[in-house]
XYZ file of C-alpha atoms in Angstrom:
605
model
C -40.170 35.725 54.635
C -43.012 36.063 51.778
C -44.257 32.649 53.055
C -44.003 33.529 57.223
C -46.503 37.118 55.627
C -48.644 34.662 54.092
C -48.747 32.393 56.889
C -49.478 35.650 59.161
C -51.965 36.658 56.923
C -53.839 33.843 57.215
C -54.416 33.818 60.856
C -55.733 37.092 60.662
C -58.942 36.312 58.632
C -59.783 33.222 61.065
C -62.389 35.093 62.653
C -63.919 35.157 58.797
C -63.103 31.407 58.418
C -64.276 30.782 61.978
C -67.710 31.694 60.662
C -67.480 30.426 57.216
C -65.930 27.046 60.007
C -69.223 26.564 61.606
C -71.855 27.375 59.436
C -69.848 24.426 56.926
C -69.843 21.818 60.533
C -73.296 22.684 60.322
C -74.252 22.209 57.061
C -72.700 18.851 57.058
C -74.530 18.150 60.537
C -71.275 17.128 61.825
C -72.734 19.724 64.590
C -75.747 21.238 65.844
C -77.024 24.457 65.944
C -76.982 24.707 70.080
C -73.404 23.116 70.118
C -72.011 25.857 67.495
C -73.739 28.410 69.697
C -72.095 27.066 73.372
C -68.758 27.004 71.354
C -68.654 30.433 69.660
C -70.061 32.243 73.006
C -66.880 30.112 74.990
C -64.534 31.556 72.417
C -65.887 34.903 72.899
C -65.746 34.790 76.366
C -61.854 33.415 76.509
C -59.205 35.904 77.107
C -58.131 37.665 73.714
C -54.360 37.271 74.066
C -55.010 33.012 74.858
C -58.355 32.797 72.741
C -58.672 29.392 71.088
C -60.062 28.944 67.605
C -63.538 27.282 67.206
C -61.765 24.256 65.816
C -59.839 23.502 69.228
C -62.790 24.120 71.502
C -64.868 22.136 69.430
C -62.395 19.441 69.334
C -61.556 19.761 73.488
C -64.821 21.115 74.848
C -67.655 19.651 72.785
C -65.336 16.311 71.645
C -66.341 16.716 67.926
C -63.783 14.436 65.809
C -60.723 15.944 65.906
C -60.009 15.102 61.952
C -63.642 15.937 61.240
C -62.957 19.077 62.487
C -59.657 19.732 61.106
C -60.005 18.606 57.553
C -62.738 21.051 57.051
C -60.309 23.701 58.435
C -57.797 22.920 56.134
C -60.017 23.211 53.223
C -61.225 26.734 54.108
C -57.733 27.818 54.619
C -56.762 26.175 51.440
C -53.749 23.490 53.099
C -52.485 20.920 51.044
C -53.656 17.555 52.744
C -50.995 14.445 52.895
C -52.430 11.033 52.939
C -49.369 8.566 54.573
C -50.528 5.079 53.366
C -50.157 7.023 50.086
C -46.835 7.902 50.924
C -43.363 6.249 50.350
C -41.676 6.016 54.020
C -38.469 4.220 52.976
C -35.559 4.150 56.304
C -33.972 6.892 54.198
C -36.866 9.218 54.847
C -37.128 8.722 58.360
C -33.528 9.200 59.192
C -33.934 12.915 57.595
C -36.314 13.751 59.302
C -34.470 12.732 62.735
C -31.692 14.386 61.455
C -33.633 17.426 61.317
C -34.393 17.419 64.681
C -30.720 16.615 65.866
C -29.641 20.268 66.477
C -32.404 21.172 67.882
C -33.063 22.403 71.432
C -35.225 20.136 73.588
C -37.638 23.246 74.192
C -38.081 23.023 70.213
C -38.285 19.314 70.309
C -41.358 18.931 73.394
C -43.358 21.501 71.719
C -43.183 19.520 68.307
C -44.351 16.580 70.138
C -47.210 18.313 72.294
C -48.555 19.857 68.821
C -47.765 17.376 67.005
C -45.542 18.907 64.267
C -42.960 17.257 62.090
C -40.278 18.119 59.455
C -41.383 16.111 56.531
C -38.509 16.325 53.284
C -38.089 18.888 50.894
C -40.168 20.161 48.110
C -39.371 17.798 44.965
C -39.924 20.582 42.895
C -39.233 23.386 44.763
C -35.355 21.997 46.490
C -35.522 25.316 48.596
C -39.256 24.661 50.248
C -39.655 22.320 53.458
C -42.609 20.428 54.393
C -43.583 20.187 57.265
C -46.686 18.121 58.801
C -49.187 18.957 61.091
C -52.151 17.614 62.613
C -53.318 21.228 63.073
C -51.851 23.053 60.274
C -52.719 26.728 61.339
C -50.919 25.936 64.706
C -49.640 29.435 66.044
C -46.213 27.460 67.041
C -45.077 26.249 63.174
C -43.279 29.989 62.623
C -41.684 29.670 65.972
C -40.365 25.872 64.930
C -39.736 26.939 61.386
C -37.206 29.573 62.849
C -35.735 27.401 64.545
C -34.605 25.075 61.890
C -33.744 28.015 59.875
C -36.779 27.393 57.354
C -36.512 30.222 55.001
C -39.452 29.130 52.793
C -42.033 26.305 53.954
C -45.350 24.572 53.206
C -47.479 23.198 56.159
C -49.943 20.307 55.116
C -52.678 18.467 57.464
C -52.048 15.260 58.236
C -54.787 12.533 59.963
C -54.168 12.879 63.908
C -53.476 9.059 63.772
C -51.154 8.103 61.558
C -49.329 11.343 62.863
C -49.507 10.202 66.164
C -47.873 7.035 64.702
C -45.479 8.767 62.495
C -44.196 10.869 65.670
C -43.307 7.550 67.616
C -41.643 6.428 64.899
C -39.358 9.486 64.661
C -39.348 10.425 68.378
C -38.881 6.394 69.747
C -39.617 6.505 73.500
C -35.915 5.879 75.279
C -36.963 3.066 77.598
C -33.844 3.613 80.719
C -34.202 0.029 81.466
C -32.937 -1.630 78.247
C -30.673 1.374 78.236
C -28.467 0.119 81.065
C -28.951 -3.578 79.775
C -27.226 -2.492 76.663
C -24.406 -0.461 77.658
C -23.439 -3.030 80.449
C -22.493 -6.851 79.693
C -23.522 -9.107 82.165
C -20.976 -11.299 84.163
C -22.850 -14.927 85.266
C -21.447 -17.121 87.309
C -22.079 -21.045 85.360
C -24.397 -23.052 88.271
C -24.669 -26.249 88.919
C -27.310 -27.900 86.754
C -27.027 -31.226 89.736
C -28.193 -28.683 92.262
C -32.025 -30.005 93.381
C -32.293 -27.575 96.475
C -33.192 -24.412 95.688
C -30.303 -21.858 96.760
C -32.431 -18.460 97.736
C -29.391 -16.771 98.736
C -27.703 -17.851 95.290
C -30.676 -16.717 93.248
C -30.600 -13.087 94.902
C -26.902 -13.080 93.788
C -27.358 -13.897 90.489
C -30.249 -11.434 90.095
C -28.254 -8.608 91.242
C -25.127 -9.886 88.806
C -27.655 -10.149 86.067
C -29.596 -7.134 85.856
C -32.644 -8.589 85.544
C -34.521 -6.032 87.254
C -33.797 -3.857 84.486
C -34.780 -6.741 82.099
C -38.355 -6.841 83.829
C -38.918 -3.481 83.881
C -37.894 -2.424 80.266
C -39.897 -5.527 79.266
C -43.215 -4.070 80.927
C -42.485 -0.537 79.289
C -41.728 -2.159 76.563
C -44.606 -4.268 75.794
C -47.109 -1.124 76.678
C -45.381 0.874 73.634
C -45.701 -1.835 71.456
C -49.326 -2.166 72.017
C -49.177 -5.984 73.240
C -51.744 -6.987 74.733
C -49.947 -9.872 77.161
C -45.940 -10.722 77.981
C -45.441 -14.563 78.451
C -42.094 -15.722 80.351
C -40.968 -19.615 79.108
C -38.417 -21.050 80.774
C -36.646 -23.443 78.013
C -33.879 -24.989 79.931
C -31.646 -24.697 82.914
C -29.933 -21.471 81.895
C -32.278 -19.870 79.232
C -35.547 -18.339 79.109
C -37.920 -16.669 76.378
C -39.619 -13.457 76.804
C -43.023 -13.279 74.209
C -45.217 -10.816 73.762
C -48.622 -11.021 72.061
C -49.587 -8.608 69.549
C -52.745 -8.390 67.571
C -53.457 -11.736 68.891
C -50.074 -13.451 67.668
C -47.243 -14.326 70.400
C -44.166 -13.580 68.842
C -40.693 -13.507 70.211
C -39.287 -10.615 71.980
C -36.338 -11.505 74.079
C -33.927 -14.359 74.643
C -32.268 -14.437 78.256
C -29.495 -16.808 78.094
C -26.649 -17.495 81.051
C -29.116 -17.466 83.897
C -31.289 -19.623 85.315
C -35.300 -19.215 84.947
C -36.269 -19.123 88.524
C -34.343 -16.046 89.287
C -36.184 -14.296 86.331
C -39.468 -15.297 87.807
C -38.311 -14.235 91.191
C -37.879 -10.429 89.995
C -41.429 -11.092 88.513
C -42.970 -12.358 91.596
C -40.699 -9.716 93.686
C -42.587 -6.404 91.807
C -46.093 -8.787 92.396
C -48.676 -8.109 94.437
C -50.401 -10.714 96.169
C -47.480 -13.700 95.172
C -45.158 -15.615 97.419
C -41.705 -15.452 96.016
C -40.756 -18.908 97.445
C -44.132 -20.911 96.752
C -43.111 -22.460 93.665
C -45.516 -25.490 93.683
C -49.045 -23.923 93.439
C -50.460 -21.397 91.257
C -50.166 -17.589 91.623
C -52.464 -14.588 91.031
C -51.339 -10.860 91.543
C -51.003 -7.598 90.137
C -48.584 -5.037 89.310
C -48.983 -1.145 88.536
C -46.335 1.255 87.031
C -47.054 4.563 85.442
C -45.522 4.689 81.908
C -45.792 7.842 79.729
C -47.703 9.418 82.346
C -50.097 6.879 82.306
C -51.120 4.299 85.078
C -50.961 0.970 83.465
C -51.775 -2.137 86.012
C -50.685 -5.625 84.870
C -52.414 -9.181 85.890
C -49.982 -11.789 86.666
C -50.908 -15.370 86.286
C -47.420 -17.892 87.557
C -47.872 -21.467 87.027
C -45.659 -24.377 87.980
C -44.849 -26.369 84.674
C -42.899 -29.495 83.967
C -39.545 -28.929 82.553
C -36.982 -31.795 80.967
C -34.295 -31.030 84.058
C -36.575 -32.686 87.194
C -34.540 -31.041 89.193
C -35.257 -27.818 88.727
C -38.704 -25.916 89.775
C -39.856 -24.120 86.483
C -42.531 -21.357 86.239
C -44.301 -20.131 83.606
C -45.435 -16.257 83.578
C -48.197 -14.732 81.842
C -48.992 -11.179 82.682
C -51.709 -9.610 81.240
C -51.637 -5.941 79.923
C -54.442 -3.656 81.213
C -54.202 -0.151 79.256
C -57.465 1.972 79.854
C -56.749 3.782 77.069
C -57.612 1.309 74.842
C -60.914 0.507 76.159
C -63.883 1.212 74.265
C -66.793 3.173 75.684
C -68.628 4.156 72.495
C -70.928 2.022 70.961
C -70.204 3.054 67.557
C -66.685 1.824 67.916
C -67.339 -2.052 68.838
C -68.069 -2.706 64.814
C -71.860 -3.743 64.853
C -73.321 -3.759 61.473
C -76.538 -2.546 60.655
C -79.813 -4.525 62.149
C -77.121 -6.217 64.897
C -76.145 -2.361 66.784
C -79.693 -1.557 66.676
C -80.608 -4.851 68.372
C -78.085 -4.549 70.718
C -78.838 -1.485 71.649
C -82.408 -2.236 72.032
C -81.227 -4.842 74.156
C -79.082 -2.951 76.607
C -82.010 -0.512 76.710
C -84.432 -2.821 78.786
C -84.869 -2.400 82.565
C -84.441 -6.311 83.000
C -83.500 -9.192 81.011
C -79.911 -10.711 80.499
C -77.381 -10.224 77.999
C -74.796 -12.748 77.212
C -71.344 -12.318 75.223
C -69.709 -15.042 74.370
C -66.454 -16.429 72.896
C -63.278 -17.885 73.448
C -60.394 -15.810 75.744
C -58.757 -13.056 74.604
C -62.269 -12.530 71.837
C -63.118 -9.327 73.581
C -65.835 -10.038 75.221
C -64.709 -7.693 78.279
C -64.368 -4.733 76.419
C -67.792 -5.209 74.829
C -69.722 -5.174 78.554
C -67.391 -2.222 79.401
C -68.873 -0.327 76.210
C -73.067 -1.381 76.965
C -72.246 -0.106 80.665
C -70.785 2.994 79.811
C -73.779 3.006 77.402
C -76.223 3.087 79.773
C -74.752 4.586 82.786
C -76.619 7.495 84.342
C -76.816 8.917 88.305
C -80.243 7.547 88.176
C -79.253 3.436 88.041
C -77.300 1.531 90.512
C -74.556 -0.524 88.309
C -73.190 -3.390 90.242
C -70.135 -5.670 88.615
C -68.986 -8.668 90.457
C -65.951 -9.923 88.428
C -62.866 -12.025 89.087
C -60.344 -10.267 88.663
C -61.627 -6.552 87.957
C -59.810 -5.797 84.639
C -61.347 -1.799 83.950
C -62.389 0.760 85.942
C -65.788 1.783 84.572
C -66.795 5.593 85.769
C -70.602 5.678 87.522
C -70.339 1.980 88.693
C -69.691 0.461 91.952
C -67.217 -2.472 91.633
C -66.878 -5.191 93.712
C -63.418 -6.364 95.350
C -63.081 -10.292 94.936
C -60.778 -11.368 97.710
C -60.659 -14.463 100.449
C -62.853 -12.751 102.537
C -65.197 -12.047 100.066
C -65.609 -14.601 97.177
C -67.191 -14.290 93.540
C -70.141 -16.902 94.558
C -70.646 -14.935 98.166
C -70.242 -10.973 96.801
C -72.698 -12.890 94.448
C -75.374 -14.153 96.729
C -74.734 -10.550 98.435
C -76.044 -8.632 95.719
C -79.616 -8.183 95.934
C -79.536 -6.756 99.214
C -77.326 -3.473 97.532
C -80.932 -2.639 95.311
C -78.738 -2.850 92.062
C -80.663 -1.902 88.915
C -77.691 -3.290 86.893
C -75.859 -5.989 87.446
C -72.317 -7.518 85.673
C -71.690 -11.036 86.660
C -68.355 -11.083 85.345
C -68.568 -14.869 83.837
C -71.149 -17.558 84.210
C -68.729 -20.417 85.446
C -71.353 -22.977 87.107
C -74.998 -23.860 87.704
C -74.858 -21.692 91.023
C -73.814 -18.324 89.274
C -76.335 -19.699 86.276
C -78.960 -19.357 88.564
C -78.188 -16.269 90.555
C -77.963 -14.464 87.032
C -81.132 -15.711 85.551
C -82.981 -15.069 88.872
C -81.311 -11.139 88.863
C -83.559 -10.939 85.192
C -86.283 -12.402 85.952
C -86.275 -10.006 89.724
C -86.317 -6.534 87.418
C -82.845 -6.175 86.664
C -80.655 -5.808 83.968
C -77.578 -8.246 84.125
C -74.710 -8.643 81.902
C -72.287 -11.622 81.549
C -70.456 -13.927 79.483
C -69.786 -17.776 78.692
C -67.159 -19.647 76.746
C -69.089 -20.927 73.849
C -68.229 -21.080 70.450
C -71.638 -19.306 68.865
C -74.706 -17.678 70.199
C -77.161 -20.601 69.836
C -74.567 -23.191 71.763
C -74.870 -20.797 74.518
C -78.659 -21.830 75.570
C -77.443 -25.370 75.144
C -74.955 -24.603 77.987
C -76.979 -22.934 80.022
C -79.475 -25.727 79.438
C -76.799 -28.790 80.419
C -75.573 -26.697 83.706
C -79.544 -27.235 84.793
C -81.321 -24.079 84.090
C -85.102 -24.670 82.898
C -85.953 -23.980 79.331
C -88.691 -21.858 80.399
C -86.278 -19.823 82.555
C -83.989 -19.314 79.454
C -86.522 -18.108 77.041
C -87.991 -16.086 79.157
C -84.849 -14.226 80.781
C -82.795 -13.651 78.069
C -82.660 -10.712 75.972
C -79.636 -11.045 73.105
C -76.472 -13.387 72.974
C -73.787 -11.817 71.138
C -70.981 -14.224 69.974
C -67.708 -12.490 68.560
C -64.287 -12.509 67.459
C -61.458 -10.421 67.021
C -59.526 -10.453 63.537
C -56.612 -8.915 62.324
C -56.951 -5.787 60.396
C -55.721 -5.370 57.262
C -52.978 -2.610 57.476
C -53.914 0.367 54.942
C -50.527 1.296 54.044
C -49.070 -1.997 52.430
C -51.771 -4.282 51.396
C -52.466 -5.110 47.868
C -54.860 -7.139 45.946
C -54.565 -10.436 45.614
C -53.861 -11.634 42.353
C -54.909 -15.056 40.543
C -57.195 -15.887 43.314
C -58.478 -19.164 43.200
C -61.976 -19.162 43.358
C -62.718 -22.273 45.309
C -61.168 -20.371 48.211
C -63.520 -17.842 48.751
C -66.709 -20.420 47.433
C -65.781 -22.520 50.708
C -66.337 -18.911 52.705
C -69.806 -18.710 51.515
C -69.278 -16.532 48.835
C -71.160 -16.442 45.977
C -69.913 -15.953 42.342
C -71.271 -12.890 42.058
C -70.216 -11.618 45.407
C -66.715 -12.865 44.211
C -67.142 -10.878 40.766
C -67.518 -7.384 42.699
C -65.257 -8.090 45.786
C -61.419 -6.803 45.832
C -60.158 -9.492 48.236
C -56.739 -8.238 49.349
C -53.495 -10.064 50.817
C -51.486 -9.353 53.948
C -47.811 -7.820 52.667
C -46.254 -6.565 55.519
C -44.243 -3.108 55.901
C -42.260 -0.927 59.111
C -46.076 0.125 60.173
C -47.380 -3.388 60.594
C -46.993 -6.771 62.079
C -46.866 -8.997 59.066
C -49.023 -7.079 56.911
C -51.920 -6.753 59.747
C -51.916 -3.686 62.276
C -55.061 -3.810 64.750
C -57.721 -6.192 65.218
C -61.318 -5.391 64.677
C -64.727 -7.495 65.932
C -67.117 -9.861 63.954
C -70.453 -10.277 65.785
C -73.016 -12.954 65.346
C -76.574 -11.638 67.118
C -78.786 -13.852 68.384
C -82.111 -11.923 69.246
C -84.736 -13.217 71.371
C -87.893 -13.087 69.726
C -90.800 -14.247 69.872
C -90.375 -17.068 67.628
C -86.956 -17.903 69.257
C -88.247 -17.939 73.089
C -90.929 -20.501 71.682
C -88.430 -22.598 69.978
C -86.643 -22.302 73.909
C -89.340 -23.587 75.423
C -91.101 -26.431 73.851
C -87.381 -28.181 73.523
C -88.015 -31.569 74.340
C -84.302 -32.777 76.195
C -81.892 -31.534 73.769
C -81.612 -28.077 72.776
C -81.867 -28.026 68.934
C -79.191 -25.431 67.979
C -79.865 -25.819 64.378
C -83.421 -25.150 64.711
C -82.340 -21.811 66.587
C -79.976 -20.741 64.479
C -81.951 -20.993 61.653
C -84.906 -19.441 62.070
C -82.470 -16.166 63.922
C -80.652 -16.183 60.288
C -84.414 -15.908 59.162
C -84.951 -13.140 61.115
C -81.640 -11.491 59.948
C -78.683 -12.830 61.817
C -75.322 -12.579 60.592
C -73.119 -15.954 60.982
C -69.507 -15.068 62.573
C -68.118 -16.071 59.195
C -71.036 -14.619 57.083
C -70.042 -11.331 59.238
C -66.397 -12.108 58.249
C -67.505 -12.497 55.042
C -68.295 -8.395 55.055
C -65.283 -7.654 56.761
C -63.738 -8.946 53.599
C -66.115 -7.211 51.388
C -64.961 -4.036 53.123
C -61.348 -4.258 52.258
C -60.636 -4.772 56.018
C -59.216 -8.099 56.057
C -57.670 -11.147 54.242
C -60.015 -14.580 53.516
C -56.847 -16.756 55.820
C -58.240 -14.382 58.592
C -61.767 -15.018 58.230
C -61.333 -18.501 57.631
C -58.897 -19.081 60.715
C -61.487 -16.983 63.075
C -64.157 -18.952 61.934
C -63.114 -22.286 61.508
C -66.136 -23.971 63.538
C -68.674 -22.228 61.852
């Protein structure tokens, strides 16, 4: 009771700390004057039985940093603030706190979830005092939830949104209905006929209806989302078994095991929830697409089918890759992408020009996609025309007009088309040949800005492969503003890793390191803990920024017949350019990731 009067008493002086809340957002110029201004007149304005604190509408109307925000909040009130990679979250402590929440009413239960509010353990001093968490800790709800557990006395501490957000999944796991039903039913498969050479249609719709493997591909794409993976890959392994992977933080690693029925009728569920795929052409590749909207979110998924060689001839094996596209995950702030220093302030300088090209590159699956998507959103206003002409469209980007790829309408024709639609911006979606070469060097050299990207290993290989497809040196130094090479690397995760201990020196030396950068680095080791994937949880981007100055576009175009790379790259680390591995090099500096990482990432540099 004395701890619900101070929790009440509290609330009353936050019009006080309200004040006390801006002017200290202010003073840390983690807002402006004009923004504190908008917000305290909306809050004034709001209805006073449903008025919000400054903290929310700052957070939901003026999208200040929601921990920014809150930290400061819990200061003023005087919270107690819980760091979780500091914390020990053995099995034993998560199964309390689900046990807390068994008897429970599911009214109780959603509005922990919305607010994000957890039961946390008991007070190791005080056996009498709960703890809860809370990524808001003066939410008006916490009495209502304490009551309801039959809290006598409690504590509320703040707790950072994420790893909330990531404890709460971890207590409330997502029931996914599909591998619900797979579980509670056994499945009864009739043995085929491994002689069989003519594909039995009739017999494969049987055996997918005995099987359940509808409910197999559907749990699998819910599945997969929740996990955070970013593609699914279906192997068929022999007559009557096939392997389920899914890729996470760039590793495939195995996820199911379907045994007692044959691979084909797998695919055919696959190809049967596809758009755009034949079910019964089984000798040519596939493309198509698939939508389903999981936890209230629309998630669409690229499916790539492939006819493969298997060891039984007879059979017609398939492999399946579908590709996950989540636009929550994309990136539209700048900030985000991990540019250090001199190479976001190039970039941006870059993106900034009314014409000129800009060229990621990078092997598949190195992000290159999601760094376009972030210099569009970037620059997009009402007054530029954005055109993208990509095969297959993988985001939606808000304020620019996409164009649909189909048989009708063909990358290298919606291509040619372009000019006449007055674009200011253009996205070719990937350089693939001398005749999309040329169409993007001739959009920036016309007045526009275009965008694309190329499979090369580094930024200065990239002119030599724009020089071999046939494009004039002149053309190239002349047309291009910045070529951004990157990778993604795992991410160290923050709640298990630990420094590594007799390193051997020569390790880091063969990085680039030097001994006194080795002297005053902490490298750290991957351990591996219920949070992570093997120690790493995430992936973040190296960059390696090749700028086009003035001394660069000369180099470009007084080449003789070979493009000297070395030359290039060179006199761009002269003017400031971090390597991919010397960029890895201050990931590892940062405590962000492991030297194997680095080293794996950047193994041709």
């Amino acid at each position: 009771m004395a701890n619900n009067l101070l929790y009440q008493s509290r609330a009353k002086s936050a019009a006080d700390v309200s004040d006390k809340l801006g002017i200290t957002l202010l003073q840390k110029g983690l807002i402006d004057f004009k923004t504190l201004e908008q917000a305290l007149k909306t809050k004034e304005s709001e209805d006073p039985g449903q008025r919000r604190s400054l903290a929310q509408i700052l957070v939901s109307d003026f999208h200040i940093n929601y921990d920014s925000v809150y930290r400061e909040v819990t200061q003023l009130y005087g919270f107690r603030e819980i760091v979780m990679r500091e914390e020990n979250l053995s099995p034993s402590r998560i199964d309390f706190m689900r046990k807390m929440l068994e008897p429970l009413p599911d009214t109780i239960l959603d509005l922990m979830k919305k607010d994000r509010i957890l039961v946390y353990k008991y007070d190791e001093n005080r056996p009498y005092k709960l703890i809860f968490l809370a990524a808001d800790p003066t939410n008006k709800n916490i009495p209502i939830i304490a009551r309801a557990i039959g809290a006598k006395r409690y504590e509320v501490c703040y707790v950072k949104s994420d790893d909330l957000e990531g404890l709460l999944m971890v207590v409330f796991p997502e029931e996914n209905e599909y591998l619900k039903v797979l579980q509670d039913l056994t499945l009864e498969i009739n043995e085929l006929d491994d002689q069989e050479t003519v594909i039995d249609e009739e017999a494969i719709d049987s055996e997918i209806n005995k099987s359940l493997l509808v409910n197999l591909v559907e749990g699998m794409l819910i599945e997969a989302v929740r996990r955070g993976a970013s593609d699914i890959h279906i192997i068929p392994k022999d007559a009557q078994t096939s392997e389920i992977h899914i890729r996470i933080d760039g590793k495939l690693q195995l996820w199911h095991v379907q045994e007692g029925v044959r691979p084909e009728a797998l695919v055919a569920v696959v190809k049967d929830r596809s758009k755009n795929i034949d079910r019964f052409e089984r000798d040519s590749a596939q493309d198509g697409f698939i939508q389903r909207k999981i936890d209230d979110h629309l998630i669409r998924y690229r499916v790539s089918v492939l006819p493969i060689v298997g060891k039984d001839f007879q059979h017609k094996f398939e492999s399946v890759v579908i590709r996950i596209l989540d636009d929550r995950k994309v990136i539209t702030d700048l900030t985000k992408l991990g540019f250090e220093g001199e190479a976001k302030k190039l970039f941006i300088k870059a993106i900034s020009k009314p014409q000129g090209m800009v060229i990621i590159t990078g092997p598949t699956g190195s992000g290159k996609s999601t760094t376009l998507t972030a210099a569009l959103s970037h620059i997009i206003n009402p007054e530029i025309n954005v055109l993208t002409v990509e095969d297959p469209v993988e985001y939606i980007i808000p304020g620019a007009r996409q164009i649909k790829i189909s048989h009708k309408n063909g990358f290298e024709q919606a291509l040619r088309s372009i000019l006449r639609h007055d674009p200011d911006v253009v996205m070719v979606g990937e350089i693939r040949d001398r005749e999309t070469a040329d169409t993007a060097i001739k959009l920036a050299n016309t007045g526009h800005l275009t965008f694309s990207t190329l499979h090369t290993n580094d930024a200065p290989s990239a002119i030599s492969r724009l020089y071999k497809m046939g494009i004039e040196t002149f053309l190239i130094a002349y047309a291009i503003n910045i070529i951004i090479a990157q990778r993604l690397i795992r991410r160290l995760c923050e709640k298990c890793k630990r420094p590594v201990k007799n390193l051997n020196p020569s390790i880091p030396l063969g990085l680039g390191f030097t001994p006194e950068e080795i002297r005053q680095t902490v490298f750290y080791e991957a351990v591996g803990c219920d949070a992570c994937h093997n120690g790493y949880k995430g992936r973040i981007a190296i960059h390696e920024t090749l700028y086009f100055t003035r001394e660069i576009r000369n180099i470009i175009f007084k080449t003789g017949k070979e493009i000297d790379e070395e030359t290039i790259r060179a006199r761009a680390i002269k003017d400031g350019m971090l390597t991919l591995r010397a960029a890895g090099r201050e990931r590892i500096k940062q405590g962000l990731t492991t030297l194997e990482e680095v080293a794996y990432a950047t193994a041709e540099d």
